[in-house]
PDB file of N, CA and C in Angstrom:
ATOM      1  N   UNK I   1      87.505  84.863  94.537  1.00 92.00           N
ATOM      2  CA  UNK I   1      87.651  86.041  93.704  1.00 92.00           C
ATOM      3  C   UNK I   1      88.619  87.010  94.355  1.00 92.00           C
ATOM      4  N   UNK I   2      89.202  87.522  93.516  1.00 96.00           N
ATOM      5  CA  UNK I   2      90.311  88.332  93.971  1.00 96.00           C
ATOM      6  C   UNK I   2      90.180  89.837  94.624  1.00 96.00           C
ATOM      7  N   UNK I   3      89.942  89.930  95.895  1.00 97.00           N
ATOM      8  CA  UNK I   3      89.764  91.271  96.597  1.00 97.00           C
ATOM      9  C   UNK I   3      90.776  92.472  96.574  1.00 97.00           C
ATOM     10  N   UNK I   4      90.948  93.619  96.760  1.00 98.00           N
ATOM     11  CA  UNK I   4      91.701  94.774  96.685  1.00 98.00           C
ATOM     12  C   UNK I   4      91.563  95.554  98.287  1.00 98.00           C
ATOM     13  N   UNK I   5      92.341  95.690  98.680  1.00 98.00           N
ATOM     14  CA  UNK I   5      92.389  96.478  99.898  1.00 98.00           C
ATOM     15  C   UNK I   5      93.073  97.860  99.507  1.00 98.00           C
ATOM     16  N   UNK I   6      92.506  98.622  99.977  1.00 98.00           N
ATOM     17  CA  UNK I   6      92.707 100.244  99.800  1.00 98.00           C
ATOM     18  C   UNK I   6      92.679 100.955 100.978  1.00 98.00           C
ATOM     19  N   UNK I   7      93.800 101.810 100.997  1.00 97.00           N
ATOM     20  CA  UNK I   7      94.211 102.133 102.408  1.00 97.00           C
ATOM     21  C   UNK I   7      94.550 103.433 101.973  1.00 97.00           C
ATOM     22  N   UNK I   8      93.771 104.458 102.868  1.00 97.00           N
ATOM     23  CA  UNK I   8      94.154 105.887 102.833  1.00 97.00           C
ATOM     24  C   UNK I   8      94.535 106.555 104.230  1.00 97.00           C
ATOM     25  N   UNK I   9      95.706 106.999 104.309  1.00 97.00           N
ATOM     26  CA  UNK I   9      96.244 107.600 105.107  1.00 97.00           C
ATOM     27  C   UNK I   9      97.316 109.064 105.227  1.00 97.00           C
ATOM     28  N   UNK I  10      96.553 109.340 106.409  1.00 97.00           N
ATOM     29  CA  UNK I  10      97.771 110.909 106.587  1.00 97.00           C
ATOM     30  C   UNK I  10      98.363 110.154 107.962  1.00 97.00           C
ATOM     31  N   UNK I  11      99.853 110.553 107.615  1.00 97.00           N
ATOM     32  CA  UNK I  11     100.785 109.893 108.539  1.00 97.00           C
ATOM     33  C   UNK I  11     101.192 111.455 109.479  1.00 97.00           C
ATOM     34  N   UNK I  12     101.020 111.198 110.386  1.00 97.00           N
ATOM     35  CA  UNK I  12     101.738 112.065 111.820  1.00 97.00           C
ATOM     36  C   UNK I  12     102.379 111.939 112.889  1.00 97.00           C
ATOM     37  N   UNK I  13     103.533 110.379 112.650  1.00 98.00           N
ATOM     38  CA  UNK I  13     104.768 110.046 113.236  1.00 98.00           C
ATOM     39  C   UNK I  13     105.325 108.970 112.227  1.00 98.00           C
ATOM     40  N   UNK I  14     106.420 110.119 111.063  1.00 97.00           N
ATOM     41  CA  UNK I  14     106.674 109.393 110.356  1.00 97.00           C
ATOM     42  C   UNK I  14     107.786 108.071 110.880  1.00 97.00           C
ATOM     43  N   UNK I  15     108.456 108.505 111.972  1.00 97.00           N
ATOM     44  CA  UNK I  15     109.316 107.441 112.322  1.00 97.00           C
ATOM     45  C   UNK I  15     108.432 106.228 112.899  1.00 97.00           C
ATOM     46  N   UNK I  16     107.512 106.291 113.280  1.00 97.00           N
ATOM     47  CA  UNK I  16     106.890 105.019 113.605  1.00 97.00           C
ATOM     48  C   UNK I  16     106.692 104.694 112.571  1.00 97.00           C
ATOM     49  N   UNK I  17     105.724 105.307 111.523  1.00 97.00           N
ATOM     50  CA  UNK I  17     105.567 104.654 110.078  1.00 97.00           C
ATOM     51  C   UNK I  17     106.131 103.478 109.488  1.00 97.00           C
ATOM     52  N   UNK I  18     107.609 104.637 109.180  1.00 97.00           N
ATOM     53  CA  UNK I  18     108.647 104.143 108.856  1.00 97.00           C
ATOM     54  C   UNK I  18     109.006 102.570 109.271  1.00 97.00           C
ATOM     55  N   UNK I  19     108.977 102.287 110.597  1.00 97.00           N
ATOM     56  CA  UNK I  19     109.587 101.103 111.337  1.00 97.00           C
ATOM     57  C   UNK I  19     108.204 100.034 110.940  1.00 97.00           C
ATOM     58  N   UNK I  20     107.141 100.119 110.857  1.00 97.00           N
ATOM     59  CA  UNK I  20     106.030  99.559 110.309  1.00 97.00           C
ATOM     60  C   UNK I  20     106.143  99.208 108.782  1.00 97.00           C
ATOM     61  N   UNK I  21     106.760 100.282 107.789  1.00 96.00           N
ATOM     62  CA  UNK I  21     106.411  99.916 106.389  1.00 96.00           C
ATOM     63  C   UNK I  21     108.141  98.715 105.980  1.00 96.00           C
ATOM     64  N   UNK I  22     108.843  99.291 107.420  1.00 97.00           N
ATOM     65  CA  UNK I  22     109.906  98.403 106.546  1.00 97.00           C
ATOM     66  C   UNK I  22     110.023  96.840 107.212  1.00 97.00           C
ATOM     67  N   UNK I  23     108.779  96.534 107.833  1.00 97.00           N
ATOM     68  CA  UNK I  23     108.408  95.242 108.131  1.00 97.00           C
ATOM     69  C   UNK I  23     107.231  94.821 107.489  1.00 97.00           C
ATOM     70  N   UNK I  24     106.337  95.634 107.320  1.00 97.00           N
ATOM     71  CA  UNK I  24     104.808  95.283 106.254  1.00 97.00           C
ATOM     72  C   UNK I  24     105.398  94.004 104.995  1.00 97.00           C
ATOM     73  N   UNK I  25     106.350  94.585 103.904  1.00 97.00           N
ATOM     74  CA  UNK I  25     106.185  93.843 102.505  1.00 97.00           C
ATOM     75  C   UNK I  25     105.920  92.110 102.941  1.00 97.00           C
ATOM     76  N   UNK I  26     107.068  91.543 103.924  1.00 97.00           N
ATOM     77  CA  UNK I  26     107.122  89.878 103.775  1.00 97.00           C
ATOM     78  C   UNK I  26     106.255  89.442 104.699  1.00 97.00           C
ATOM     79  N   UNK I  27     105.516  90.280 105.687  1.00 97.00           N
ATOM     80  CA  UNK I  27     104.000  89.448 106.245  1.00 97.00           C
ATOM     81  C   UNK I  27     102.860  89.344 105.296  1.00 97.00           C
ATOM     82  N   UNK I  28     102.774  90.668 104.025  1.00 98.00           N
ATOM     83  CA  UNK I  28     101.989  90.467 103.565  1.00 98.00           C
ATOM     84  C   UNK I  28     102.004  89.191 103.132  1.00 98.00           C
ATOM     85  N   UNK I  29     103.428  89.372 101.802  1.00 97.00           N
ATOM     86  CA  UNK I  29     103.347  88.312 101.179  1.00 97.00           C
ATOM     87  C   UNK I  29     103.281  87.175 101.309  1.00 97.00           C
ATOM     88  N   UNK I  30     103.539  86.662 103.205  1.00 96.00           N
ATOM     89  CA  UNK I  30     103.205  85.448 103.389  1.00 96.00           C
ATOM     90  C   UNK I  30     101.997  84.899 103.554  1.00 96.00           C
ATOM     91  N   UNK I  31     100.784  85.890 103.698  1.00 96.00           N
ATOM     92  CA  UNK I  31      99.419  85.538 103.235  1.00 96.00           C
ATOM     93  C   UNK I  31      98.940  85.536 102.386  1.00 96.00           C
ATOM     94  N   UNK I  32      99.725  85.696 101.137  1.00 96.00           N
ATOM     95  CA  UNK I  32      99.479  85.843 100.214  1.00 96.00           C
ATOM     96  C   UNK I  32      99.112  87.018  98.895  1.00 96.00           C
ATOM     97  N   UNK I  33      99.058  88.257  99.911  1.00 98.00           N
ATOM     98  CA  UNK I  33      99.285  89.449  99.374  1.00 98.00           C
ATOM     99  C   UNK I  33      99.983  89.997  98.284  1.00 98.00           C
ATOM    100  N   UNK I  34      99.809  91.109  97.456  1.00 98.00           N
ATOM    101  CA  UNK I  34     100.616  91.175  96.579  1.00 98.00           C
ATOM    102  C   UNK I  34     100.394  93.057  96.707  1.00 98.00           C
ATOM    103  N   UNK I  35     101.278  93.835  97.161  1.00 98.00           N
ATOM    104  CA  UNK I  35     101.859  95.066  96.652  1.00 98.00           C
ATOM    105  C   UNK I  35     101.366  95.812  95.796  1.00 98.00           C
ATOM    106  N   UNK I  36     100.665  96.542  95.071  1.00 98.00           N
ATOM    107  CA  UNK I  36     100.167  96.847  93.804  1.00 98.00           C
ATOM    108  C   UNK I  36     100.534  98.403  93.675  1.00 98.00           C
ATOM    109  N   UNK I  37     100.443  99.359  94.264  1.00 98.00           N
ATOM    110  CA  UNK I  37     100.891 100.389  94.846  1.00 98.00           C
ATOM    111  C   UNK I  37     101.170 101.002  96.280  1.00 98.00           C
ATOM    112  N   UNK I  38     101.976 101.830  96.157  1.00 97.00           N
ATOM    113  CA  UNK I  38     101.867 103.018  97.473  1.00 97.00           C
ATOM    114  C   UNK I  38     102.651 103.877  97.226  1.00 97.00           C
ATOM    115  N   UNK I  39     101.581 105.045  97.175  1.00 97.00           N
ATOM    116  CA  UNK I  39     101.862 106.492  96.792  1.00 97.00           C
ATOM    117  C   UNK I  39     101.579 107.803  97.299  1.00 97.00           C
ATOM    118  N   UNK I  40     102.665 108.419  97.734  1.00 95.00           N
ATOM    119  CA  UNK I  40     102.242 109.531  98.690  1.00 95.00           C
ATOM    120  C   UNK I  40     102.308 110.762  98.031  1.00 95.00           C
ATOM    121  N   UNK I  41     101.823 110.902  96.823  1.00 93.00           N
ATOM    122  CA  UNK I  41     101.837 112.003  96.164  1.00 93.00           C
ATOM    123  C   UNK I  41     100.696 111.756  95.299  1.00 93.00           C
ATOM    124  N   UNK I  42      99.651 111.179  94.797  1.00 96.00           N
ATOM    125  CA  UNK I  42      98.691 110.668  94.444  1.00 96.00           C
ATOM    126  C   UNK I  42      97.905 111.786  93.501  1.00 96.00           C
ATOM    127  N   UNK I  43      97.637 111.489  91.997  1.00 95.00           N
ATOM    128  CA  UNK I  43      97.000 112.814  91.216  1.00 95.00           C
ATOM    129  C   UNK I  43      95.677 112.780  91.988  1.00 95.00           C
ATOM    130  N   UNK I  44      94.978 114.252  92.218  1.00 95.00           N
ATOM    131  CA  UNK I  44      93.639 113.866  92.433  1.00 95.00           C
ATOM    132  C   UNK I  44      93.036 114.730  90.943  1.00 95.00           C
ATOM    133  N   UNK I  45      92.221 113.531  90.437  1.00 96.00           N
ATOM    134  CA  UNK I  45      92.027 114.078  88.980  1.00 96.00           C
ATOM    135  C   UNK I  45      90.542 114.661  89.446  1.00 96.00           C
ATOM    136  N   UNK I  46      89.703 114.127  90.190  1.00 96.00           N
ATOM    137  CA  UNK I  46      88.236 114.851  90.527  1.00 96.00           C
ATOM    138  C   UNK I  46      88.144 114.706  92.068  1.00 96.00           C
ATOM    139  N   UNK I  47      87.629 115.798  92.180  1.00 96.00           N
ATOM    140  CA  UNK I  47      86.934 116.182  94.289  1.00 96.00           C
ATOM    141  C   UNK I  47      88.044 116.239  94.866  1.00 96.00           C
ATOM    142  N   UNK I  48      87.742 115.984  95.779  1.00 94.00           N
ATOM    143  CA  UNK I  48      89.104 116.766  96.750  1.00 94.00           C
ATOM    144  C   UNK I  48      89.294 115.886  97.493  1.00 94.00           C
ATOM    145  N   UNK I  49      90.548 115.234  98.000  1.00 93.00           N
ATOM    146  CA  UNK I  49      91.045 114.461  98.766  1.00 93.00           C
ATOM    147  C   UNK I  49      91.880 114.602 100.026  1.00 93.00           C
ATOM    148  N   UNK I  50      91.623 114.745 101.326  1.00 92.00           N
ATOM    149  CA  UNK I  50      92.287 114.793 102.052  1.00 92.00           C
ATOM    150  C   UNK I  50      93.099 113.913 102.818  1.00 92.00           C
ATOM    151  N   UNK I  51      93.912 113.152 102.491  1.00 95.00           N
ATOM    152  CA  UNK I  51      94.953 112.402 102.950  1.00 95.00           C
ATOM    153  C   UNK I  51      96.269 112.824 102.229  1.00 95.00           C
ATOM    154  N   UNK I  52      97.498 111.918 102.683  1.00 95.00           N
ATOM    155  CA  UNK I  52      98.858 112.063 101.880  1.00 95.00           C
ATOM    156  C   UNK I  52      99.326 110.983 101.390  1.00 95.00           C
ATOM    157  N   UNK I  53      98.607 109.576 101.629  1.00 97.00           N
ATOM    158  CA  UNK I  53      99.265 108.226 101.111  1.00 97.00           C
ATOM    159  C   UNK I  53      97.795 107.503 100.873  1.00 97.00           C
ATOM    160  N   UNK I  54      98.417 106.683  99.504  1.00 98.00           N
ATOM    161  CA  UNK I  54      97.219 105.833  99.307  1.00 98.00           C
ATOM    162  C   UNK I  54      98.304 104.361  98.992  1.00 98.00           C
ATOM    163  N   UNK I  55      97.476 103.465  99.079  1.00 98.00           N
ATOM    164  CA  UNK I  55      97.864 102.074  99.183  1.00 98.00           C
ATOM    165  C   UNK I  55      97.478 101.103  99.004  1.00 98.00           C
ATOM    166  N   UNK I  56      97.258 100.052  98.041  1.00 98.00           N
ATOM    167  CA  UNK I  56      96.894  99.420  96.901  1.00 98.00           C
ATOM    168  C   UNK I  56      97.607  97.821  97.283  1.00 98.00           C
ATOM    169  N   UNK I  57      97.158  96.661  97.563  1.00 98.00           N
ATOM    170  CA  UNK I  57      96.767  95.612  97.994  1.00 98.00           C
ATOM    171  C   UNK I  57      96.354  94.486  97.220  1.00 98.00           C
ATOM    172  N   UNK I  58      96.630  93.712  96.666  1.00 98.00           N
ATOM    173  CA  UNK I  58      95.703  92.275  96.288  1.00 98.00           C
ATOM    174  C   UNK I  58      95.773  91.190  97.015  1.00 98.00           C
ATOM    175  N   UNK I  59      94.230  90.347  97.085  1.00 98.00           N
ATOM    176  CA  UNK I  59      94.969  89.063  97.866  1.00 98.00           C
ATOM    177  C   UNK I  59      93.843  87.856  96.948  1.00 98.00           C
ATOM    178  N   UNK I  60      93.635  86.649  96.986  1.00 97.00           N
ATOM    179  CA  UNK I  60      93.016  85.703  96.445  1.00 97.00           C
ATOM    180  C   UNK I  60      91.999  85.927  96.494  1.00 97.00           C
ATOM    181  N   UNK I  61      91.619  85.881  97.941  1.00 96.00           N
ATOM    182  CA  UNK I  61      90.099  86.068  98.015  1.00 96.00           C
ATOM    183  C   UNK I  61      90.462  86.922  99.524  1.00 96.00           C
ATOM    184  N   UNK I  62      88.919  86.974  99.605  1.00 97.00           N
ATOM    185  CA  UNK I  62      88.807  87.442 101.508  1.00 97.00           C
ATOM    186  C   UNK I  62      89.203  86.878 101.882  1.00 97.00           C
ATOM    187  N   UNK I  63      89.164  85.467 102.561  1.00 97.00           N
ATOM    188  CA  UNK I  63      89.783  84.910 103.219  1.00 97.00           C
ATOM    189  C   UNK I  63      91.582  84.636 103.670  1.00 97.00           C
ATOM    190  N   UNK I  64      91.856  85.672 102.736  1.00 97.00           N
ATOM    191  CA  UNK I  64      93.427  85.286 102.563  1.00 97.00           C
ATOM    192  C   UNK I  64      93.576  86.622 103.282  1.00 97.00           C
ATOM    193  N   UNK I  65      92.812  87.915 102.996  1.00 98.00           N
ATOM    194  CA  UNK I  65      93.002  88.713 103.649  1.00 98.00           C
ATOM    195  C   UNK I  65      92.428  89.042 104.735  1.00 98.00           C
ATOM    196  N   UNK I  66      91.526  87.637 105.491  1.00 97.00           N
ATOM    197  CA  UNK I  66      91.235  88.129 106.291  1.00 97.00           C
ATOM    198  C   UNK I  66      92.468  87.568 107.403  1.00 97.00           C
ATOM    199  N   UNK I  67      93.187  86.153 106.904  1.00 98.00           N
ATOM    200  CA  UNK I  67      94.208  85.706 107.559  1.00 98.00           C
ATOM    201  C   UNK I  67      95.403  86.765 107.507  1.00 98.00           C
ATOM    202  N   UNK I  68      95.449  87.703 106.356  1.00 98.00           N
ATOM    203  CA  UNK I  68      96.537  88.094 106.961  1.00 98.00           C
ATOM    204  C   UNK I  68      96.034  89.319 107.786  1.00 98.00           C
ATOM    205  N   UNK I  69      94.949  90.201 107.873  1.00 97.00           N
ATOM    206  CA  UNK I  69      94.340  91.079 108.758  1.00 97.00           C
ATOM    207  C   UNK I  69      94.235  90.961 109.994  1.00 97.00           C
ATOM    208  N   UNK I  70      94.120  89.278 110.258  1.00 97.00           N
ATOM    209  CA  UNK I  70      94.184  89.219 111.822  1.00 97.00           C
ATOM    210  C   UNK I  70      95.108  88.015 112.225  1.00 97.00           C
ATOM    211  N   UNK I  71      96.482  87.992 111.391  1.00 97.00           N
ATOM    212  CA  UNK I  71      97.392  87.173 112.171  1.00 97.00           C
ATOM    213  C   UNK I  71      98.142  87.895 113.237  1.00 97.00           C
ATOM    214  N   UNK I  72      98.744  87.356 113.867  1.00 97.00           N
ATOM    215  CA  UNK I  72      99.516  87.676 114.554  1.00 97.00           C
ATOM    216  C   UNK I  72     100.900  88.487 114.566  1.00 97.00           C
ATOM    217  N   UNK I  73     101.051  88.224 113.656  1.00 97.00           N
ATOM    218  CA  UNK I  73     102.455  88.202 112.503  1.00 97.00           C
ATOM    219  C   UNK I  73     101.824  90.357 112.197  1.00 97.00           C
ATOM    220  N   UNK I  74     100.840  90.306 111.712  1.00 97.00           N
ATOM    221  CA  UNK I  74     100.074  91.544 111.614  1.00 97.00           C
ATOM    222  C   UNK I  74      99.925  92.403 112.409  1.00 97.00           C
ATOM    223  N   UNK I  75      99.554  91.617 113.256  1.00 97.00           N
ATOM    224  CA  UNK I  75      98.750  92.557 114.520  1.00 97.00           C
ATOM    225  C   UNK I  75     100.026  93.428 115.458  1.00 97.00           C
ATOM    226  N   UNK I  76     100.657  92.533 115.314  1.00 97.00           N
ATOM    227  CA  UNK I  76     102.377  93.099 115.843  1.00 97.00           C
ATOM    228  C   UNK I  76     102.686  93.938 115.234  1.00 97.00           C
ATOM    229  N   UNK I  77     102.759  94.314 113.919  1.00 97.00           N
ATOM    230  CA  UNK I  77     103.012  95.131 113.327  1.00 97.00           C
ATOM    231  C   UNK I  77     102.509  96.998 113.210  1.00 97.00           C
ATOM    232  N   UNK I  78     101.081  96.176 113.033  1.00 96.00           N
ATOM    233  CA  UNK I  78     100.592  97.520 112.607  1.00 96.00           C
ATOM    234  C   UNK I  78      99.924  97.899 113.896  1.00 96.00           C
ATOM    235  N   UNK I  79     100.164  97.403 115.151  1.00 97.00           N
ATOM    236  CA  UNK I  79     100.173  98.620 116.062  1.00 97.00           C
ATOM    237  C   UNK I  79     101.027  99.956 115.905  1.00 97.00           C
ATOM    238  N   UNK I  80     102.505  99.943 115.281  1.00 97.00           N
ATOM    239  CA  UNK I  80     103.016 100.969 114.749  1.00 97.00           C
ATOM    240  C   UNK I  80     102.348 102.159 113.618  1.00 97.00           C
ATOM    241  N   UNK I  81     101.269 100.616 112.887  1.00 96.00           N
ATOM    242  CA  UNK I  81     100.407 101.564 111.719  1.00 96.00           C
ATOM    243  C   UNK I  81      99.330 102.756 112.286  1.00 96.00           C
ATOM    244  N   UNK I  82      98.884 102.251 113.134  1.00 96.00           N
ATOM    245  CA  UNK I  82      97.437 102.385 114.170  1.00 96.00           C
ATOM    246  C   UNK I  82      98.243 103.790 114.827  1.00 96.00           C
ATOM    247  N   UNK I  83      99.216 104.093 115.444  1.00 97.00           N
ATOM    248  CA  UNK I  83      99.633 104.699 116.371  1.00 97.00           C
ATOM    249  C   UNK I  83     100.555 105.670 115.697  1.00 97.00           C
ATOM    250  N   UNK I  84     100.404 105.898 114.421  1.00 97.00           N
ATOM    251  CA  UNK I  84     101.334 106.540 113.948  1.00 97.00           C
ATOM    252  C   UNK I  84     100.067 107.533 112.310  1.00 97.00           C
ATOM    253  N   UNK I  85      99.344 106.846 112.326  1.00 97.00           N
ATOM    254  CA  UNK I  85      98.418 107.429 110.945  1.00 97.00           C
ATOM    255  C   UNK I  85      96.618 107.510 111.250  1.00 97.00           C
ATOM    256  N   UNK I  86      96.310 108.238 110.474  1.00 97.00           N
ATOM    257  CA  UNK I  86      94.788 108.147 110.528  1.00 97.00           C
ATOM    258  C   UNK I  86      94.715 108.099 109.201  1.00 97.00           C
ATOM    259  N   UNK I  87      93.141 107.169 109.135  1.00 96.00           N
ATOM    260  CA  UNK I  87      92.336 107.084 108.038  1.00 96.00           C
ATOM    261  C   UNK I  87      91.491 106.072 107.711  1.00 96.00           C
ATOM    262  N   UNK I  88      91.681 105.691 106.732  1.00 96.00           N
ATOM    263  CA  UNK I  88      90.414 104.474 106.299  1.00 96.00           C
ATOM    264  C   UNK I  88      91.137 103.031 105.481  1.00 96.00           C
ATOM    265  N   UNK I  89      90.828 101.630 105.815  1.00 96.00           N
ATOM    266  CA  UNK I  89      91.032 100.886 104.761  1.00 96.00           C
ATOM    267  C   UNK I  89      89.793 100.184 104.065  1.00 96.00           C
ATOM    268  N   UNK I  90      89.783 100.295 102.571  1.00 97.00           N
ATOM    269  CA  UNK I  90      88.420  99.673 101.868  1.00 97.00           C
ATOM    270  C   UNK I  90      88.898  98.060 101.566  1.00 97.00           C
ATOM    271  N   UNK I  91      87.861  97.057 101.458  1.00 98.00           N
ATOM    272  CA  UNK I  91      87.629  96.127 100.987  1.00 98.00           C
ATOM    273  C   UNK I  91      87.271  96.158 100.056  1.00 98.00           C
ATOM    274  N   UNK I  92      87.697  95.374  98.266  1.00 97.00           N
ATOM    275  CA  UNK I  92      87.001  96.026  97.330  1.00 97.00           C
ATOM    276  C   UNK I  92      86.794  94.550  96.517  1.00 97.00           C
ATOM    277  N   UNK I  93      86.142  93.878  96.064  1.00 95.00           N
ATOM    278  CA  UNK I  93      85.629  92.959  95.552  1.00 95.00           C
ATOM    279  C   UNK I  93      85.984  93.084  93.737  1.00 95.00           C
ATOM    280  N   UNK I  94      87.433  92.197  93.386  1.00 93.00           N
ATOM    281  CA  UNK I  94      87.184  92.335  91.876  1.00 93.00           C
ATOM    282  C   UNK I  94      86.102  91.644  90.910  1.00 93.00           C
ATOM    283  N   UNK I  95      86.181  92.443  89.813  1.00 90.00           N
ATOM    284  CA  UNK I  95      85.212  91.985  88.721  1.00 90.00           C
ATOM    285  C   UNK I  95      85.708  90.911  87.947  1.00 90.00           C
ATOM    286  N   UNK I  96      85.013  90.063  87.544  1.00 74.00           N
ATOM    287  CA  UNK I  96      85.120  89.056  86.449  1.00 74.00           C
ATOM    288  C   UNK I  96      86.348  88.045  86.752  1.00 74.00           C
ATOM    289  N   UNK I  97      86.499  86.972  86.020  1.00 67.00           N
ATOM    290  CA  UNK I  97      87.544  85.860  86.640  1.00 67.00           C
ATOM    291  C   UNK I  97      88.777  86.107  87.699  1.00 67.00           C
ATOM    292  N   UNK I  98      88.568  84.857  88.414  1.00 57.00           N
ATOM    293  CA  UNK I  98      89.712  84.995  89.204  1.00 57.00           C
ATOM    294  C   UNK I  98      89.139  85.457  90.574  1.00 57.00           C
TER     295      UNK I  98
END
């Protein structure tokens, strides 16, 4: 079943960021990932939100994201993510086929 990863972050070294997001797209996609959003201006239609970027994820199942969460290929990477932002990523379990 097809999982959603959701990633909220306030970034406070955008140049590390930066050097992280413009290597992120083709590791995802080689686990199979798929892009769905990322938006740093985000409506908040109810409650209050404190971050500046949200970030939107699909992959097959868990398992696809858990290969790409802890490859190598990853882990290289988002030490730039880690060292450059705070916040949270959700695991989100879709509904109905697929």
């Amino acid at each position: 079943m097809t999982v959603y990863a959701i990633a909220q972050l306030t970034i406070h070294d955008r140049a590390r960021y930066e050097r992280y997001a413009a290597r992120f797209l083709p590791v995802l996609e080689r686990y199979g990932g798929r892009l769905l959003a990322a938006d740093e201006r985000p409506a908040v239609v109810e409650g209050e939100w404190e971050r500046e970027k949200v970030v939107l994820m699909a992959f097959p199942d868990r398992d696809a994201f858990e290969r790409w969460a802890g490859s190598a290929a990853y882990r290289e990477i988002s030490r730039d993510r880690t060292a450059s932002t705070e916040g949270v990523v959700l695991l989100v379990r879709g509904v109905g086929p697929g």
